Short mmCIF file of C-alpha atoms and ligand atoms in Angstrom, two decimals:
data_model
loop_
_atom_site.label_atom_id
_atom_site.label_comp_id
_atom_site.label_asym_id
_atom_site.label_seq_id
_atom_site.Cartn_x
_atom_site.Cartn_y
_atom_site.Cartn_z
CA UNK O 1 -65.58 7.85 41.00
CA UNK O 2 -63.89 9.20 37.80
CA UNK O 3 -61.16 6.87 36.65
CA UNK O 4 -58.49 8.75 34.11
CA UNK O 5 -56.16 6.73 32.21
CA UNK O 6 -52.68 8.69 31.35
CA UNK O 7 -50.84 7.59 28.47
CA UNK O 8 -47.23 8.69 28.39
CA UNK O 9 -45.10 8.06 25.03
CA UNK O 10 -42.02 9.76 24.97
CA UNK O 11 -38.69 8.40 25.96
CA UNK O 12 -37.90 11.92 27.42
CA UNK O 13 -37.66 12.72 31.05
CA UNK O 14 -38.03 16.17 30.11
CA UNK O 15 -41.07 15.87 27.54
CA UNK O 16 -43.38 18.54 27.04
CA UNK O 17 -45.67 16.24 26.07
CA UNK O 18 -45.64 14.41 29.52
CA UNK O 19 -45.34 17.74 31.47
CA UNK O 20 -48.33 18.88 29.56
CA UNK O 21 -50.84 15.68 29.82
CA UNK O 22 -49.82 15.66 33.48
CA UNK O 23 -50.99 19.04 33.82
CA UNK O 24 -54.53 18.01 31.67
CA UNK O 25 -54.66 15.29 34.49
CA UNK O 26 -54.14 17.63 37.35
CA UNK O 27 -56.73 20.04 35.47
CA UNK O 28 -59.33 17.20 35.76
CA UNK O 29 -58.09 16.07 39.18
CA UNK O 30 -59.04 19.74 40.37
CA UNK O 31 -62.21 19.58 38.79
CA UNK O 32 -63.02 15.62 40.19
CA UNK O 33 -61.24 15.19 43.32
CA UNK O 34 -62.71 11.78 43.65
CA UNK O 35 -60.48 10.82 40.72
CA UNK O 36 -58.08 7.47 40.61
CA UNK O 37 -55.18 7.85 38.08
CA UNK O 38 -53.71 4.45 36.55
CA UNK O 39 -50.57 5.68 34.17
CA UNK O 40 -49.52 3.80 31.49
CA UNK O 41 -46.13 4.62 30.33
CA UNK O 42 -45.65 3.08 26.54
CA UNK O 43 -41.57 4.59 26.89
CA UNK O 44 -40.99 2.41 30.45
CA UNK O 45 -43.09 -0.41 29.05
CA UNK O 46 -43.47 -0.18 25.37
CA UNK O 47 -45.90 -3.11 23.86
CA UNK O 48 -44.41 -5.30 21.62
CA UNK O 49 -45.21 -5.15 18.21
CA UNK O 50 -47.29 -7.18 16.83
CA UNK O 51 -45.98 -10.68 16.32
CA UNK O 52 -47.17 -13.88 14.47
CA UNK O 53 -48.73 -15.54 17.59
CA UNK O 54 -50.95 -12.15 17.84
CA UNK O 55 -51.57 -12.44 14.06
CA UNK O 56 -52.61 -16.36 14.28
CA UNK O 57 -54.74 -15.30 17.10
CA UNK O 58 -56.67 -12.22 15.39
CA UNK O 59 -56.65 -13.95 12.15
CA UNK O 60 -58.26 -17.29 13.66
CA UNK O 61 -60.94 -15.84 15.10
CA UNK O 62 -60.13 -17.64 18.66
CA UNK O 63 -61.85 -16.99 21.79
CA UNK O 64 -61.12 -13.59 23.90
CA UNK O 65 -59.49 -16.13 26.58
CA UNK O 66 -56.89 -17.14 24.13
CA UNK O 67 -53.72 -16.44 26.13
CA UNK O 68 -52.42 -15.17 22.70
CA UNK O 69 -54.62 -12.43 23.57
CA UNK O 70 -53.52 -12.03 26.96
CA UNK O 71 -51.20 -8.61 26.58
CA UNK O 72 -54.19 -7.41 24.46
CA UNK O 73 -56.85 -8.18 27.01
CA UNK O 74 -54.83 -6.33 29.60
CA UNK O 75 -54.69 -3.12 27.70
CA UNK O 76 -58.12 -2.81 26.51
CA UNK O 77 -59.49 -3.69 30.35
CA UNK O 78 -57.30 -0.52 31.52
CA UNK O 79 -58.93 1.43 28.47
CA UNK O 80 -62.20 -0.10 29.22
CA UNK O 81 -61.98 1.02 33.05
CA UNK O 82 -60.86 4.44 32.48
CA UNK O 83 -63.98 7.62 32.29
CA UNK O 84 -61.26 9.89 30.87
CA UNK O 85 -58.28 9.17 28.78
CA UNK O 86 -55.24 11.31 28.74
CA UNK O 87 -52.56 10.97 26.18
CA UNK O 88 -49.04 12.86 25.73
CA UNK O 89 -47.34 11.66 22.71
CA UNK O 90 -44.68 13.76 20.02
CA UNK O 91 -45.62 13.85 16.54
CA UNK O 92 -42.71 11.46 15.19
CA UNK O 93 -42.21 12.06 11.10
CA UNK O 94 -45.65 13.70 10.36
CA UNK O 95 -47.31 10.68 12.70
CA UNK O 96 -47.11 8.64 16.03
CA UNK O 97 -44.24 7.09 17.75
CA UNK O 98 -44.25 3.31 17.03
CA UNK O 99 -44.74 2.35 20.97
CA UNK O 100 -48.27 4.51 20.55
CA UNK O 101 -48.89 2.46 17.34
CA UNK O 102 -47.69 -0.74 18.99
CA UNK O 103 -50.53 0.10 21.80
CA UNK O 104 -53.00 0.67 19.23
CA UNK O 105 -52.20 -2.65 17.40
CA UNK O 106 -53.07 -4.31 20.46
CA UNK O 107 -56.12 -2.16 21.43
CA UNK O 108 -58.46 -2.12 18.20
CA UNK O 109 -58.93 -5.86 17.58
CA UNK O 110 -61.67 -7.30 15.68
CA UNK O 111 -65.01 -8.54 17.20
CA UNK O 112 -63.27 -7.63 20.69
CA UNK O 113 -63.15 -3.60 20.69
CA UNK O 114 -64.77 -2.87 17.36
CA UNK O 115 -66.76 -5.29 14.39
CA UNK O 116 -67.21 -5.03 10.62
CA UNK O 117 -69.89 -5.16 8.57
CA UNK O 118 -70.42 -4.70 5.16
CA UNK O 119 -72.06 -1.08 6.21
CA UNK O 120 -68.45 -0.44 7.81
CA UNK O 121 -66.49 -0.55 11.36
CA UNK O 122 -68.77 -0.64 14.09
CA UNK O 123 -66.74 0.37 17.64
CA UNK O 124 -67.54 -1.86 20.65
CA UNK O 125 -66.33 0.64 23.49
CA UNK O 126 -68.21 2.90 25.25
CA UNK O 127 -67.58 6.56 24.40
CA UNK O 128 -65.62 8.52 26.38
CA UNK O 129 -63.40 11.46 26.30
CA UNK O 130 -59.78 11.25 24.80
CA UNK O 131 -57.56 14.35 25.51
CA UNK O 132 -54.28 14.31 23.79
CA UNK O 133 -51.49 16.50 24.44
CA UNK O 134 -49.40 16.35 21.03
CA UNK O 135 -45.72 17.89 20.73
CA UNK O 136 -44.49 18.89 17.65
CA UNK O 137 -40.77 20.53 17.23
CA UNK O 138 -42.44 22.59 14.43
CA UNK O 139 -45.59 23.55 12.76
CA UNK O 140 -48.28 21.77 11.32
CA UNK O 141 -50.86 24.34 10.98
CA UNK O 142 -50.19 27.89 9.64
CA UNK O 143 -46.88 28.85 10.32
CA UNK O 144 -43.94 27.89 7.79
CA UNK O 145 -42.60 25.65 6.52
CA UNK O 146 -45.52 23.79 7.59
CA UNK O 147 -45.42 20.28 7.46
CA UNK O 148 -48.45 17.42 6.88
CA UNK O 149 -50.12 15.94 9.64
CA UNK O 150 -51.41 12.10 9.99
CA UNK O 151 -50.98 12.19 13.37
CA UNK O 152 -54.54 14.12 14.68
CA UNK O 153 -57.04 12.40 11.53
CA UNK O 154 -55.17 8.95 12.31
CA UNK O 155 -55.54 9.18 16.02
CA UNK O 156 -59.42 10.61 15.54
CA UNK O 157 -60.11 7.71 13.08
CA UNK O 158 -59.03 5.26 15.17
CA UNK O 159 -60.47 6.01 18.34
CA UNK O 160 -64.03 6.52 16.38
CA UNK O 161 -63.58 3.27 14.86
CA UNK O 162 -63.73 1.60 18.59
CA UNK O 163 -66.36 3.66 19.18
CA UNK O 164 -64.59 6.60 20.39
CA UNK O 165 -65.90 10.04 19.03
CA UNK O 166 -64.95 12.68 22.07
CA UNK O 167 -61.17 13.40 20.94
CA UNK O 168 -59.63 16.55 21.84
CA UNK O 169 -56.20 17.86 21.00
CA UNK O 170 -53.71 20.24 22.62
CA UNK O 171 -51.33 20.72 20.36
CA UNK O 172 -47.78 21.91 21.43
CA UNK O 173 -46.14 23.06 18.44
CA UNK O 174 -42.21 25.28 17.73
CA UNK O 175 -40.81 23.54 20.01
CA UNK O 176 -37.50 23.18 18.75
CA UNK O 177 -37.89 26.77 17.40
CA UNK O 178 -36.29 28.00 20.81
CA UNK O 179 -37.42 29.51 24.04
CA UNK O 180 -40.08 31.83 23.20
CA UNK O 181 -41.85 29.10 21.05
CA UNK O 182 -41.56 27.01 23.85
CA UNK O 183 -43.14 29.14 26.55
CA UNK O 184 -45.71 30.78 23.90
CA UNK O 185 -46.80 26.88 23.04
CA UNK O 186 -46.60 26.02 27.33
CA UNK O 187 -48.80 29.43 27.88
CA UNK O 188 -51.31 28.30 25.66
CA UNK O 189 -51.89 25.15 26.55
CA UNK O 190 -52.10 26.34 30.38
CA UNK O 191 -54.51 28.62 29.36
CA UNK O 192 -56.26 25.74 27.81
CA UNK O 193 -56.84 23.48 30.50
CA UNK O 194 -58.23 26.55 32.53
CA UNK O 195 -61.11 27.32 30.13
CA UNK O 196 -60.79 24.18 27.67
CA UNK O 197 -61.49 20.93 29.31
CA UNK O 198 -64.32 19.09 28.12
CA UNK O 199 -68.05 20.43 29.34
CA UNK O 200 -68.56 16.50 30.30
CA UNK O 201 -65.67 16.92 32.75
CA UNK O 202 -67.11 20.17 34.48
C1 FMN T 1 -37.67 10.45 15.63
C2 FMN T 1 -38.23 11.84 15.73
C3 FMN T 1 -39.10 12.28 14.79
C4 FMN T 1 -39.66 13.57 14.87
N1 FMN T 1 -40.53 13.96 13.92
C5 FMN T 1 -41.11 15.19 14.02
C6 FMN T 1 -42.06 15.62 13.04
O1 FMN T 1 -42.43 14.92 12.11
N2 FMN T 1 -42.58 16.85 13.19
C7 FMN T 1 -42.24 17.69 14.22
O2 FMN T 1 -42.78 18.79 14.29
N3 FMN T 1 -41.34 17.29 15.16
C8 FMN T 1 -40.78 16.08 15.08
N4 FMN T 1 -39.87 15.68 16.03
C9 FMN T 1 -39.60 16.56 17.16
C10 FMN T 1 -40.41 16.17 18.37
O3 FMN T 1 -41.77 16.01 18.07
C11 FMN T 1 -40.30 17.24 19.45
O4 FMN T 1 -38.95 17.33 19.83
C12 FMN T 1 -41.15 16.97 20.67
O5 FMN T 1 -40.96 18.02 21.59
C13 FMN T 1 -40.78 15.67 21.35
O6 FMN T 1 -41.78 15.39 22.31
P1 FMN T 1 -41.50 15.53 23.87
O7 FMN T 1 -41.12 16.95 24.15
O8 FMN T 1 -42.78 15.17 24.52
O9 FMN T 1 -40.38 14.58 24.22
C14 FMN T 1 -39.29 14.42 15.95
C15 FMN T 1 -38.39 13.95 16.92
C16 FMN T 1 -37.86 12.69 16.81
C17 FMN T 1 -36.89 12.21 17.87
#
């Protein structure tokens, strides 16, 4: 059975970025009908951030058990669990929304999900592919005035540094640039899960 993991970030009931990675999930749904979907919304149920008792914990080198760790724990398990992980965030000032950076505080802990050695990071998770659905009012790529983005190399480094190399982005960009933009970036994307899905997934 395939399990998929869907990650929803935005606070909006009428994000593109949730329509979208719901329609990535349905895409993958089509192509594995066998497949159980466990959502995580980070907008319903954002994750703290980090506070001192999570600090103490990571700092002190304590035991997995530790129920400092217990929020932590939960979130990797689902992560751990999933064969396909599905992400719809915006692109919030060139980056990610602090509830998807809250979730990745808790996620990429040391000697749990990855460890370091003096060669570098080593990730502890199995790989697995990450799909994320990223929508961006305007452009980060060619069209002016385009604007920087630490959104996609943050997201890519982190997931690779727990071990985490098969990331894939849809990116939904214009979209506060008005209707066409919007249906031009919704098109492509469409047109995208159609053909675009990983080959693992087919
Ligand atoms: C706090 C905030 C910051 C934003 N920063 C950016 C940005 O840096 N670049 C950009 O292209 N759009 C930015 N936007 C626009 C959103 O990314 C865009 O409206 C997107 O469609 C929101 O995602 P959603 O449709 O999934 O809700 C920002 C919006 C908000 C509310």
């Amino acid at each position: 059975m395939t399990a998929i993991l869907q990650l929803l970030v935005s606070p909006r009931p009428q994000s593109f970025s949730r329509l979208i990675a719901r329609e990535v999930v349905a895409g993958i749904a089509r192509l594995r009908p066998e497949a159980r979907i466990v959502e995580r919304d980070l907008a319903a149920d954002p994750p703290p951030h980090p506070d001192r008792d999570l600090y103490d914990a990571i700092l002190s080198a304590t035991a997995d058990e530790d129920p400092r760790f217990a929020l932590s724990e939960q979130l990797i398990a689902e992560l751990e669990a999933a064969d396909v992980v599905v992400i719809g965030t915006p692109m919030n000032n060139f980056t990610v929304p602090s509830t998807l950076k809250a979730w990745i505080d808790h996620i990429v802990r040391i000697r749990r999900s990855f460890r370091s050695t003096p060669a570098g990071k080593i990730g502890l998770l199995r790989d697995r592919p990450v799909i994320i659905v990223t929508a961006h009012g305007g452009y980060c790529g060619d069209a002016p005035p385009a604007q920087p983005d630490f959104l996609t190399p943050y997201l890519r480094a982190i997931f690779a540094t727990i071990g985490i190399r098969q990331t894939e982005f849809l990116r939904l960009e214009g979209l506060s640039r008005g209707p066409e933009r919007v249906a031009a970036a919704l098109d492509q994307a469409r047109r995208w899960i159609e053909n675009g899905l990983p080959q693992s997934l087919r």
